[in-house]
Structures are given as C-alpha cells and as structure tokens.
PDB file of C-alpha atoms and ligand atoms in Angstrom:
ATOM      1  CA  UNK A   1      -1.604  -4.166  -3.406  1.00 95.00           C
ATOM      2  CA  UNK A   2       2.299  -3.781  -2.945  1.00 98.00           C
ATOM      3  CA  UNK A   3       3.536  -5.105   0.390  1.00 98.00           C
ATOM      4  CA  UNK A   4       7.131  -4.351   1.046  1.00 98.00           C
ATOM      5  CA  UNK A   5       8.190  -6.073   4.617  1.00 97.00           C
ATOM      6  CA  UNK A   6      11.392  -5.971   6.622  1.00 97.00           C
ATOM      7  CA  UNK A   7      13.520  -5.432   3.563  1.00 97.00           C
ATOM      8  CA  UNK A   8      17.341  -4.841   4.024  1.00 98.00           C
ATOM      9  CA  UNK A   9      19.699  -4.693   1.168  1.00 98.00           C
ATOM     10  CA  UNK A  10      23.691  -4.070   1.302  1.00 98.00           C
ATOM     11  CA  UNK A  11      26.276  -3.406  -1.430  1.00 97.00           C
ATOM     12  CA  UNK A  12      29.543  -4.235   0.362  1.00 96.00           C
ATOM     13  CA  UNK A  13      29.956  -2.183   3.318  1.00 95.00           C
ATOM     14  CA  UNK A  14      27.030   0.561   2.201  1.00 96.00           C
ATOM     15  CA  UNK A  15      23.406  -0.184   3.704  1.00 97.00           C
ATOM     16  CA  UNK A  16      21.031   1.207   1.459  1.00 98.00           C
ATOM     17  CA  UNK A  17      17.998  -0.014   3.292  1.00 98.00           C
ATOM     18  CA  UNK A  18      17.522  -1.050   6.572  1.00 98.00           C
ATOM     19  CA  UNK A  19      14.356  -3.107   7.832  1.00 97.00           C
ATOM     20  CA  UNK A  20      12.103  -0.942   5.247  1.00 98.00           C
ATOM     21  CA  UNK A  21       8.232  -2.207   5.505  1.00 97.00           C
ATOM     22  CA  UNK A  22       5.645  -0.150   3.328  1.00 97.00           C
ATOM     23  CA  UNK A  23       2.199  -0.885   2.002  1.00 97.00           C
ATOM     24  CA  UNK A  24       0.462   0.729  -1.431  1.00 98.00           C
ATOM     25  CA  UNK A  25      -2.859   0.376  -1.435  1.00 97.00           C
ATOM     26  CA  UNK A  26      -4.401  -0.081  -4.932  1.00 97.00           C
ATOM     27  CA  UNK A  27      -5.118   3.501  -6.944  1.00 97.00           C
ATOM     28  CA  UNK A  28      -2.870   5.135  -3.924  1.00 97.00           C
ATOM     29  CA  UNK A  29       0.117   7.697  -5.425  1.00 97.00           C
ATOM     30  CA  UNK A  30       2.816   7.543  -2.831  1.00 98.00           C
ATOM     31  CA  UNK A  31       5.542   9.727  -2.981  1.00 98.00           C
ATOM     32  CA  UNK A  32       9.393   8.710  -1.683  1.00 98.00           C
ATOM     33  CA  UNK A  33      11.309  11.620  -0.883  1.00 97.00           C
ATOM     34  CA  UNK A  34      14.655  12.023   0.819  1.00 97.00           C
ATOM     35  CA  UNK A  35      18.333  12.836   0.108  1.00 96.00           C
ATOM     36  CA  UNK A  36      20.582  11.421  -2.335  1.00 95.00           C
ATOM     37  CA  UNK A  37      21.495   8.420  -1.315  1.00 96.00           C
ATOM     38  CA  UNK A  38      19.156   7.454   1.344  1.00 97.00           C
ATOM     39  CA  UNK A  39      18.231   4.039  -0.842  1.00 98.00           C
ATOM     40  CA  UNK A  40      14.917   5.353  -2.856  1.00 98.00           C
ATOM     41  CA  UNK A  41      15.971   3.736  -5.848  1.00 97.00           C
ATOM     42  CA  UNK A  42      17.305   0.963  -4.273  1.00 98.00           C
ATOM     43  CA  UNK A  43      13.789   0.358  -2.288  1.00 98.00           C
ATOM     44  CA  UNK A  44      12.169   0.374  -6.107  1.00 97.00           C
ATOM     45  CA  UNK A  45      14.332  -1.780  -7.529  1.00 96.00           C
ATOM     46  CA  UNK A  46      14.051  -4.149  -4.466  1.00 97.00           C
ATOM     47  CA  UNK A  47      10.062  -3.539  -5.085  1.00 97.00           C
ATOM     48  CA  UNK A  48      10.449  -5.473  -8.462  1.00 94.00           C
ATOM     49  CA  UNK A  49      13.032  -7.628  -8.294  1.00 95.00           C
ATOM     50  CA  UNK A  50      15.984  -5.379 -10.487  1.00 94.00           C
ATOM     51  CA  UNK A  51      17.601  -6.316  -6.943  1.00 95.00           C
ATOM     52  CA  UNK A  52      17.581  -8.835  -5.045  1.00 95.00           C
ATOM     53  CA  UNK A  53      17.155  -8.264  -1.247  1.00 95.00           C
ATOM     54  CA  UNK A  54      19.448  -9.253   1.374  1.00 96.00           C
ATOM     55  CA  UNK A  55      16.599  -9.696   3.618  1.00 95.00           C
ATOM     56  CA  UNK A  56      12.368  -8.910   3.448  1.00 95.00           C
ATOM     57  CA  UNK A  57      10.476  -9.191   1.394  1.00 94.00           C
ATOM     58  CA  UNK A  58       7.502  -8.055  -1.737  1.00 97.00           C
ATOM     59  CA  UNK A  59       4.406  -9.209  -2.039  1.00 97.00           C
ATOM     60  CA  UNK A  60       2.647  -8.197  -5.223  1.00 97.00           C
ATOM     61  CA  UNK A  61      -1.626  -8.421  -4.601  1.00 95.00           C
ATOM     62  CA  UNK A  62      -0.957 -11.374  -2.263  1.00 94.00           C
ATOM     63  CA  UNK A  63       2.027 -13.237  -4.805  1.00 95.00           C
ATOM     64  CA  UNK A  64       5.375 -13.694  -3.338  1.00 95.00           C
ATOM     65  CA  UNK A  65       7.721 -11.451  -6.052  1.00 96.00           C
ATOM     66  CA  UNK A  66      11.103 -13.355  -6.616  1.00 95.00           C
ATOM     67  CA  UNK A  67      10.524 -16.501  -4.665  1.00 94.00           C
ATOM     68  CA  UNK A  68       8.357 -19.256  -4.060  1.00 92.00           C
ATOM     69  CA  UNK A  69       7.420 -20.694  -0.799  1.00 89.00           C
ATOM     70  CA  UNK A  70       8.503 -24.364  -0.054  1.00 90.00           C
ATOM     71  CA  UNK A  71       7.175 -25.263   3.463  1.00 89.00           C
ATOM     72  CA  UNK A  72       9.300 -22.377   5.816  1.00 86.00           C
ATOM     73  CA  UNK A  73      11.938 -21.856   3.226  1.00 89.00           C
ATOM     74  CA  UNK A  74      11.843 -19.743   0.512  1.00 86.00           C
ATOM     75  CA  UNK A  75      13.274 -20.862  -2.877  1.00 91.00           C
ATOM     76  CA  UNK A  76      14.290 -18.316  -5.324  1.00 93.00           C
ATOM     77  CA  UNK A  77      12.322 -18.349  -8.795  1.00 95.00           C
ATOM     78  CA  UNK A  78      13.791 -19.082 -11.995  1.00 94.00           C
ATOM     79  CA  UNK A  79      14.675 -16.110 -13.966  1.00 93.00           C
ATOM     80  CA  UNK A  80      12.192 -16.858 -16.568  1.00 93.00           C
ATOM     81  CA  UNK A  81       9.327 -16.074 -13.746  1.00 95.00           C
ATOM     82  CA  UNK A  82      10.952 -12.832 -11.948  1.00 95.00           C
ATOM     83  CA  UNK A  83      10.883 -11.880 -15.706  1.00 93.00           C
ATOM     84  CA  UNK A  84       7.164 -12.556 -15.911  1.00 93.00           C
ATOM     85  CA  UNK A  85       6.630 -11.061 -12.184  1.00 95.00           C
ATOM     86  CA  UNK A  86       8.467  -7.927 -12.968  1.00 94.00           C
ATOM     87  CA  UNK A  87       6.383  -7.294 -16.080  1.00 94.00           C
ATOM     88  CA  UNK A  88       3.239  -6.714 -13.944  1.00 96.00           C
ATOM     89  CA  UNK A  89       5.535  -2.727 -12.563  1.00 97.00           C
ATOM     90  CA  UNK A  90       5.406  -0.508 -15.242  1.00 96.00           C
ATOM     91  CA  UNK A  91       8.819   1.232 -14.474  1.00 95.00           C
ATOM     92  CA  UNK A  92      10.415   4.543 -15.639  1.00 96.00           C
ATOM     93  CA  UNK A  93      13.667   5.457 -14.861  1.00 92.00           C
ATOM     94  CA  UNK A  94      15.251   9.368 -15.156  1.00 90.00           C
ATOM     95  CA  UNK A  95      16.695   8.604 -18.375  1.00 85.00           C
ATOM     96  CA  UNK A  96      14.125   7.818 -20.798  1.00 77.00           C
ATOM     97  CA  UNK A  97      16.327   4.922 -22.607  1.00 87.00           C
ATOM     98  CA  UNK A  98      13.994   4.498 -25.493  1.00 95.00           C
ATOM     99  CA  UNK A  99      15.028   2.691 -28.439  1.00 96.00           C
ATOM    100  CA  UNK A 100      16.894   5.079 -30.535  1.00 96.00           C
ATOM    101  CA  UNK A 101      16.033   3.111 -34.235  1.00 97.00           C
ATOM    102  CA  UNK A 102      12.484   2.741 -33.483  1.00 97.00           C
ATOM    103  CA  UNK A 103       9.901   5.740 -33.960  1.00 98.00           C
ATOM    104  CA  UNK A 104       7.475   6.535 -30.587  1.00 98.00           C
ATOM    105  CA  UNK A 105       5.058   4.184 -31.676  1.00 98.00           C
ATOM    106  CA  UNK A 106       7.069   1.662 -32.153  1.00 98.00           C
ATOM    107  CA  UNK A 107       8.874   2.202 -29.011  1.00 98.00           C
ATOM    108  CA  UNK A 108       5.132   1.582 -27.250  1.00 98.00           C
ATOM    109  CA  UNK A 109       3.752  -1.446 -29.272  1.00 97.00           C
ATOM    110  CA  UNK A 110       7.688  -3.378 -29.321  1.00 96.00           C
ATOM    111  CA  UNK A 111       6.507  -4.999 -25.710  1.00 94.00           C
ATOM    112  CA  UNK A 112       3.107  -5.796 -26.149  1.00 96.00           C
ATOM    113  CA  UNK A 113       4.272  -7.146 -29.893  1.00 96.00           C
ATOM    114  CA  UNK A 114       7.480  -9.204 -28.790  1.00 94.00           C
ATOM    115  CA  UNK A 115       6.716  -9.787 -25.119  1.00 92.00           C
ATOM    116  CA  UNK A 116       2.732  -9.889 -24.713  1.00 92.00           C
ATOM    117  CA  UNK A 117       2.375 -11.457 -28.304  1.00 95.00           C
ATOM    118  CA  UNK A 118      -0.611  -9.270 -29.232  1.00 96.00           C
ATOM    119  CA  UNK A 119      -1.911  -9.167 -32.605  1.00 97.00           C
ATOM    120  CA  UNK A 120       0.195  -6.281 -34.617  1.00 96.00           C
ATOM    121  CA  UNK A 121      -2.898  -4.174 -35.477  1.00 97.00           C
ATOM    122  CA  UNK A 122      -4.346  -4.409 -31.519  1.00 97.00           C
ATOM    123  CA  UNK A 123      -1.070  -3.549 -30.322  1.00 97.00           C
ATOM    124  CA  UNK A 124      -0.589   0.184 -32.653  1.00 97.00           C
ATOM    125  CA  UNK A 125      -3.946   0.808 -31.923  1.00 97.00           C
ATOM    126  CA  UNK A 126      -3.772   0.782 -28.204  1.00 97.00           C
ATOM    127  CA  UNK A 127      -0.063   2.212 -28.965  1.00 98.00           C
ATOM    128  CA  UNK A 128      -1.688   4.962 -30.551  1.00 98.00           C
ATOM    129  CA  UNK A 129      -4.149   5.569 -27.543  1.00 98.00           C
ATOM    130  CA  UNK A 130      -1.659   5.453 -25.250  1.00 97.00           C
ATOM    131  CA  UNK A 131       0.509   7.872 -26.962  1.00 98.00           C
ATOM    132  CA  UNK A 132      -2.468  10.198 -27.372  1.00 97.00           C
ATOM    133  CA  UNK A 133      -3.115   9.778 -23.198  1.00 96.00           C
ATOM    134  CA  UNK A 134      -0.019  11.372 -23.462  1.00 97.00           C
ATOM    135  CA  UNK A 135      -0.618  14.124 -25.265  1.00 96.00           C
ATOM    136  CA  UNK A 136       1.787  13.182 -28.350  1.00 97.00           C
ATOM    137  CA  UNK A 137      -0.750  11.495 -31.007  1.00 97.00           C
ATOM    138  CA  UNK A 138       1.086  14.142 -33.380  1.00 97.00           C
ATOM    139  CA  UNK A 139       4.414  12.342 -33.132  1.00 98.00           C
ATOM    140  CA  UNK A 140       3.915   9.082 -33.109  1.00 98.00           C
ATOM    141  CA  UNK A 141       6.114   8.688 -36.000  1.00 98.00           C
ATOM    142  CA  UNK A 142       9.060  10.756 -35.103  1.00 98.00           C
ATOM    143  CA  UNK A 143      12.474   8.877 -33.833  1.00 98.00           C
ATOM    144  CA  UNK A 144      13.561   9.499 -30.518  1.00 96.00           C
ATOM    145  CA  UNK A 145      16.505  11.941 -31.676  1.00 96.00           C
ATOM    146  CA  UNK A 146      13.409  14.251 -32.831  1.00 97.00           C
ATOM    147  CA  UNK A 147      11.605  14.711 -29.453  1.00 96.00           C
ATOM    148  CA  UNK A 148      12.431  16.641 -26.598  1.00 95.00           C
ATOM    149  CA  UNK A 149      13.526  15.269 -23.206  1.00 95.00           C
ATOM    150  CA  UNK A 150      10.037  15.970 -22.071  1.00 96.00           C
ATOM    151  CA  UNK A 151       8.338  13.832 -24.799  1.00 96.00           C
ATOM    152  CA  UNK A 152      10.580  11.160 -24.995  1.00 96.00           C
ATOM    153  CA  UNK A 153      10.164  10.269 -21.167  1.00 96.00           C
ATOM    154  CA  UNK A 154       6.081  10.794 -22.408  1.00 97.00           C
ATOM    155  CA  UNK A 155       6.790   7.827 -24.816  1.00 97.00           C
ATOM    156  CA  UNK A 156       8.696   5.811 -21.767  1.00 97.00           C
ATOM    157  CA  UNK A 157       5.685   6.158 -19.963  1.00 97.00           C
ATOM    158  CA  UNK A 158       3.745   5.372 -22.642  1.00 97.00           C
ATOM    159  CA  UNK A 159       5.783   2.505 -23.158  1.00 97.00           C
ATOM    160  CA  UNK A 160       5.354   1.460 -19.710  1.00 97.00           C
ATOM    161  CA  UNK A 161       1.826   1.529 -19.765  1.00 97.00           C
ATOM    162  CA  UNK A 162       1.465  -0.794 -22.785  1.00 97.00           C
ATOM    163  CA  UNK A 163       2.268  -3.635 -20.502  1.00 95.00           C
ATOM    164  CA  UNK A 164      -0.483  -3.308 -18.863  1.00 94.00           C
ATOM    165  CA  UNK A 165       1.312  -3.010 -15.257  1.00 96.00           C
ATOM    166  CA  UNK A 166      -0.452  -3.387 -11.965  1.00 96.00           C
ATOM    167  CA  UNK A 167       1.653  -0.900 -10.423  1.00 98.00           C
ATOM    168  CA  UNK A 168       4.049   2.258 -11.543  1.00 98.00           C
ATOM    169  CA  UNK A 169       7.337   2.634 -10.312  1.00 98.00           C
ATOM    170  CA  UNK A 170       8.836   6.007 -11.665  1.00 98.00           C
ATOM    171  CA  UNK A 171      12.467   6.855 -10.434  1.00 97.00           C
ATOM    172  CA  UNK A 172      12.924  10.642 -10.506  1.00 96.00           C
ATOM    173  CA  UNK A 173      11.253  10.647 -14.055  1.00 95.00           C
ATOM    174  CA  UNK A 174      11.637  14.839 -14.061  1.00 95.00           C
ATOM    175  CA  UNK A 175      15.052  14.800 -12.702  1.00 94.00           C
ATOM    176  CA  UNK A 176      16.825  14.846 -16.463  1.00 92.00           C
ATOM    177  CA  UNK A 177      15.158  17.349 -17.824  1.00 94.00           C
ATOM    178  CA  UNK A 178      15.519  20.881 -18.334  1.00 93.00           C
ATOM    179  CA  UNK A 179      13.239  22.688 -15.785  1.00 93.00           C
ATOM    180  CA  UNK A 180      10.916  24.473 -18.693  1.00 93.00           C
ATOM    181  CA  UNK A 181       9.890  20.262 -19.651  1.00 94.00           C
ATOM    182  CA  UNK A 182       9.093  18.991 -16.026  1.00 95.00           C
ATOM    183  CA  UNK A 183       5.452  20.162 -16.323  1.00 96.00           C
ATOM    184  CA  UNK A 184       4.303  18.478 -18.641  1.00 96.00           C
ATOM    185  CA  UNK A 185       5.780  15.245 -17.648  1.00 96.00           C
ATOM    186  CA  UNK A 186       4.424  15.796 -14.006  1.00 97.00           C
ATOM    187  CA  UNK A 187       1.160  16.766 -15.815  1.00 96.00           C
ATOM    188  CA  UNK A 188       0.906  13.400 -17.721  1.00 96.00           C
ATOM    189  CA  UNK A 189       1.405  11.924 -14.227  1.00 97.00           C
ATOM    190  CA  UNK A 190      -1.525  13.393 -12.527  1.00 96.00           C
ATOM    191  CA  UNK A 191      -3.488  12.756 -15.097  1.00 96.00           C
ATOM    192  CA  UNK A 192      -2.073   8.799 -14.204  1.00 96.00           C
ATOM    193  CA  UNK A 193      -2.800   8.874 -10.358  1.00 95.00           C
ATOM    194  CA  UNK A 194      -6.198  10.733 -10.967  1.00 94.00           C
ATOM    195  CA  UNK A 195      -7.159   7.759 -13.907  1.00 94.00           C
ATOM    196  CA  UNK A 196      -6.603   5.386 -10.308  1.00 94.00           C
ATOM    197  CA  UNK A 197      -3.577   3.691 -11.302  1.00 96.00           C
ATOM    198  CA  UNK A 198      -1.160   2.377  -8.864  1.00 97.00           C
ATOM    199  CA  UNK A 199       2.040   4.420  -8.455  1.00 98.00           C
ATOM    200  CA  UNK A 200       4.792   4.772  -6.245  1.00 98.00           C
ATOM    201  CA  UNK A 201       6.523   7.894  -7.007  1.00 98.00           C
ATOM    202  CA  UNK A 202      10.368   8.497  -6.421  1.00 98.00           C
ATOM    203  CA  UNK A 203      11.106  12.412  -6.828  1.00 95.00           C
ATOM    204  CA  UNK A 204      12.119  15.922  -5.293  1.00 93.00           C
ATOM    205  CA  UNK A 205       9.318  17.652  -6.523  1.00 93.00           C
ATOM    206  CA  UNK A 206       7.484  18.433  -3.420  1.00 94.00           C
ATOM    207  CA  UNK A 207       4.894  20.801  -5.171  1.00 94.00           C
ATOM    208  CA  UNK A 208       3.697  17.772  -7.368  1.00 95.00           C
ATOM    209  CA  UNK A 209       3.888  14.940  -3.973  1.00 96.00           C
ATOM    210  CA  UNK A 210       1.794  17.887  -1.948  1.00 95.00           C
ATOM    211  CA  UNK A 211      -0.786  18.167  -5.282  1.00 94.00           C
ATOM    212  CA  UNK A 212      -0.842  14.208  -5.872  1.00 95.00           C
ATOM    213  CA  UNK A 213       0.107  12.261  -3.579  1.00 97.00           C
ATOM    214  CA  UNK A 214      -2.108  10.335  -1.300  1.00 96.00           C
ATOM    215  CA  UNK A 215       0.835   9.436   1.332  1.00 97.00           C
ATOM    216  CA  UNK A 216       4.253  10.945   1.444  1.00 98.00           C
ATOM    217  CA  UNK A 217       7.079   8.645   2.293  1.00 98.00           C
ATOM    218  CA  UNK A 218      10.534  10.188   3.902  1.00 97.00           C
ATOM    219  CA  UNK A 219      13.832   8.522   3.531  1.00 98.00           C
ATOM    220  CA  UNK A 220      16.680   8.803   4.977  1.00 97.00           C
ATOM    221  CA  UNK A 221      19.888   6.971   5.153  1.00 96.00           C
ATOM    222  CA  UNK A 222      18.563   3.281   4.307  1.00 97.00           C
ATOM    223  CA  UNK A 223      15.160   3.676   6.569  1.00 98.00           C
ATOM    224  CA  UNK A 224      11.262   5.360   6.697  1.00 97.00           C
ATOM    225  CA  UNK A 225      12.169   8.250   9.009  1.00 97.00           C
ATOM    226  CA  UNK A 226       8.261   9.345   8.604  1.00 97.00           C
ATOM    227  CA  UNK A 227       5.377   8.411   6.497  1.00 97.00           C
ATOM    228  CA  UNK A 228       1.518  10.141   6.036  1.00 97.00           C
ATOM    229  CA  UNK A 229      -0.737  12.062   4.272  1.00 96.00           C
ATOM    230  CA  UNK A 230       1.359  14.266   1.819  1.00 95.00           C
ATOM    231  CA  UNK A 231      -0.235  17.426   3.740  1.00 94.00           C
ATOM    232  CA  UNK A 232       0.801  16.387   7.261  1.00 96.00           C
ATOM    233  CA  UNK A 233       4.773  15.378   6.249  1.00 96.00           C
ATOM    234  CA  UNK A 234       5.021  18.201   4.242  1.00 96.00           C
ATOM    235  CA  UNK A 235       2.791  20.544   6.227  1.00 94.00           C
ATOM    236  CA  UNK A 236       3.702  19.863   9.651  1.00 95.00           C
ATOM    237  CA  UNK A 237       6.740  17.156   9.529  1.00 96.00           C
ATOM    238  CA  UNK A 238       7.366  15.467  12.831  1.00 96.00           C
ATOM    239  CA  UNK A 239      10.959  14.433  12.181  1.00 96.00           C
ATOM    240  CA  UNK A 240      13.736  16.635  12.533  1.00 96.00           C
ATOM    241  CA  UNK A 241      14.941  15.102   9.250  1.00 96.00           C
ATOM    242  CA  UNK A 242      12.263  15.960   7.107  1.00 96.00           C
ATOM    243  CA  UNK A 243      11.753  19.507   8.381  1.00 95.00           C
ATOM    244  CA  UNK A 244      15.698  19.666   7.714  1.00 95.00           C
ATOM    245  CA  UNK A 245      15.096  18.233   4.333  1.00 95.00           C
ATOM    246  CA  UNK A 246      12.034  19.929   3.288  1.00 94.00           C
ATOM    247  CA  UNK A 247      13.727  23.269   4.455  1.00 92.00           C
ATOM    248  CA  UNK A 248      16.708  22.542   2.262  1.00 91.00           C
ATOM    249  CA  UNK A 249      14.461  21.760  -0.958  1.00 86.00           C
ATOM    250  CA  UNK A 250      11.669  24.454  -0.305  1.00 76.00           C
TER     251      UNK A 250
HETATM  252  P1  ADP B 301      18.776   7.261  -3.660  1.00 92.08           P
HETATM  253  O1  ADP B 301      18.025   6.710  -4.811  1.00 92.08           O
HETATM  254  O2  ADP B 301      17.925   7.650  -2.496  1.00 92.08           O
HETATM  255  O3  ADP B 301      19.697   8.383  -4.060  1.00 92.08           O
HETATM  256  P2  ADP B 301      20.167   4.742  -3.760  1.00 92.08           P
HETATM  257  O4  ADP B 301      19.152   3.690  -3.488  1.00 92.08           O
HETATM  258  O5  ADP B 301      20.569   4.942  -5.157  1.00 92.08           O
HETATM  259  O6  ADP B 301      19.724   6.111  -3.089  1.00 92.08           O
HETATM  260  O7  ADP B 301      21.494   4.412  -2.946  1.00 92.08           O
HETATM  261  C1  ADP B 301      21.518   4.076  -1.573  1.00 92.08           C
HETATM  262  C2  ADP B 301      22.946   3.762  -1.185  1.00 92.08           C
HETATM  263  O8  ADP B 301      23.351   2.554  -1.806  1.00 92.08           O
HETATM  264  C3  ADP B 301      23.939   4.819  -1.619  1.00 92.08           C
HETATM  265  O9  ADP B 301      24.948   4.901  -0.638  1.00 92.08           O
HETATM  266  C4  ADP B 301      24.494   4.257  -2.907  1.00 92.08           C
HETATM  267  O10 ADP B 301      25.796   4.725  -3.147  1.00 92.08           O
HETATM  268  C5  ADP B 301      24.464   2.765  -2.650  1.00 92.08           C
HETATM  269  N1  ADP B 301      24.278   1.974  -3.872  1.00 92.08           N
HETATM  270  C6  ADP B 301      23.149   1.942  -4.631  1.00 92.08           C
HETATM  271  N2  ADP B 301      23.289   1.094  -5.655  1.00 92.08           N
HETATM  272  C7  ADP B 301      24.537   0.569  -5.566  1.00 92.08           C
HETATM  273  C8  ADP B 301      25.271  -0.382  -6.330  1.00 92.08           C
HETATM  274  N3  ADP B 301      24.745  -0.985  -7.404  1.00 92.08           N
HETATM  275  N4  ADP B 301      26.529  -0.663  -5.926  1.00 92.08           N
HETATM  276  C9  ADP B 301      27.067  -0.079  -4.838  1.00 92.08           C
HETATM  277  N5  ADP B 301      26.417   0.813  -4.072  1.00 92.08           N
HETATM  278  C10 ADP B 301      25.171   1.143  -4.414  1.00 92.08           C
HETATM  279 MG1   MG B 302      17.925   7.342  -6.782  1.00 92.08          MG
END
C-alpha cells in the first residue's frame, strides 16, 4: 500500500535519511523505532509530502505522491494536488494541536465539513461515532482547554480519522503526555491496528510495538539498520545498534 524507495533527504549539512526503501502492506502496523534524531519523523513527513525529498521516492497504492510522471522525468505536482494526495494519511503529531475555539466535535467534523464538503448532519454524526470509537462520546462538547492531554490527542485521532485516510502516520503520539495518560491513547491505537487500518507507527514504546506491531522498523542515523517481525527485532535483534538501543530503553 505505501511504497517508500531510495529516499534521501538533507537539511544543509545534516542527512536525515539516507537511501531509506520500506513497504506497508495494507492493515500492517509497523513500528519505527530508533534514537533521537535518526530521521523517523523526517521519513513520515517525506511519506506524505510535509517534505519534500531530495531523492526517492512514495508511492501511495500504486499513485506517485508529490509528482507526476512525464515520460523519464518527474514533474512536481501543483500544490493544490499534494494537498489532495496528503489528505488520503491521517497524521498525528505529539502535540495534539487541536483547535482551541472549537469543542471536540467540532474539532472532528471541521475537515469533513470545510474540506470533504459533507452534508453538516452526516458529518456530526460520523463525528460523533468517531469520537465514541474513542471512548469520549461524553465530551464531545467540551473545548480543548477542558480535556486532558490524553483525550485531546483522542480527539486528534479522531480528527484524523474523519478524513477517511488510507493510511495513519502517528509521530510519537504518547510522547507529550504524562505517563499515567499513555494507556489509553496506546489503547485507542490497538483498537486502530486490530479494526485493520493502515498505520505506520513512530514511538519509543517498545511494550506497545512488541503487542501491535506486525513489523518493527530500526533507525538509526538517517538509515534501516534492521527491519522484521516485532518479536524477532525486539526478541533477538541482529544489529549491534538495536540491541544497544533496545538495552538503553528496556
Ligand atoms: P527523529 O524523528 O528520529 O528524532 P528527525 O527526522 O526529526 O529525527 O531528524 C533527523 C535529523 O534531521 C536530525 O539531525 C535533525 O536535527 C535534522 N532535522 C530534522 N528536521 C530538520 C529541519 N527542518 N531543519 C534542519 N534540520 C532538521
Ligand atoms: Mg521525531
């Protein structure tokens, strides 16, 4: 479904990725893990389009993402079609960045309202569905300033879903919270990958990438030092690296 290939990115002098190829099979949760700075975000935000590659390329279920073919070149896309391209990843980020004057339900329904153009009344009621999925039907009306960390990155990813993505992209979604609100964020997401849905997973929780994920991808400075099932990476890693990082996080 997602086909990443040969993809290099630099900012200045810094190589965050190096030659990074990766495939996601549809309903597959893969996991990225690796130290701080070893390009995770970067390789999700190449993944959609946020940035633009130096080199590589995405494909998204066979469609070129950022680009169009024109015989052996390729031609970068207006910015009106990466727009509509990156609407098809559902993304959440570690800060939940919801729209502080809106209640959670309107928070959820604003994209498929303004965006997908969906009749007002279809888009609270699957607002309303969604933010039941994630356990916070009861607060659909309360502002952002009146949730906890924990339920407001619920809404995001309630938010996110309401587009109707093909894929989710979630950038250490656990990593701003206080440790007593990961679970039930991490809960909400196994209840995601077990529902079938596309995800590629950026976090440190290795508990939750041993419970849910189908591969486990390890990352280190700008490349895939090692890549597998979650319980052979983080059961019996191969790479110096990973036993190195998985020793440090354990
Ligand atoms: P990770 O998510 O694994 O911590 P990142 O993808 O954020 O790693 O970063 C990879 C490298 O690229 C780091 O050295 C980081 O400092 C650098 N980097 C990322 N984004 C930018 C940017 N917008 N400008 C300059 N350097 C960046
Ligand atoms: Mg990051």
């Amino acid at each position: 479904m997602v086909a990443v290939r040969h993809l290099s990115k630099s900012f200045g002098a810094v190589r965050a990725l190096t030659d990074v190829s990766l495939d996601v099979a549809k309903g597959e949760v893969v996991c990225l893990l690796g130290p701080s700075g070893s390009g995770k975000s970067t390789l999700l935000r190449c993944v959609n389009h946020l940035e633009k590659p130096d080199a590589g390329a995405v494909w998204l279920n066979g469609e070129l993402i950022g680009y169009r073919r024109d015989g052996d070149r390729l031609l970068e896309l207006p910015d009106g079609e990466v727009a509509r391209q990156r609407q098809r990843f559902g993304m959440v980020f570690q800060r939940f960045n919801l729209w502080p004057h809106k209640t959670a339900l309107q928070n959820v329904m604003e994209g498929p309202l303004r965006v997908l153009r969906r009749p007002a009344r279809e888009a609270r009621a699957r607002a309303e569905a969604l933010l039941a999925r994630v356990g916070l039907a009861d607060k659909a009306d309360a502002w952002p300033a009146q949730l906890s960390g924990g339920q407001q990155q619920r809404v995001g990813i309630a938010r996110a879903l309401a587009m109707e993505p093909e894929v989710m992209l979630f950038d250490e979604p656990t990593s701003a919270l206080d440790p007593e609100l990961v679970g039930e964020v991490l809960a909400v997401m196994r209840d995601l990958a077990r529902s079938g849905i596309t995800m590629m997973v950026v976090t440190h929780e290795v508990g939750f990438a041993r419970e849910v994920a189908d591969r486990v991808v390890f990352m280190d400075a700008g490349t895939v030092v090692e890549e597998g099932p979650a319980a052979q990476v983080l059961g019996q890693p191969r790479q110096a690296r990973t036993q190195a990082f998985l020793a440090a996080v354990l």
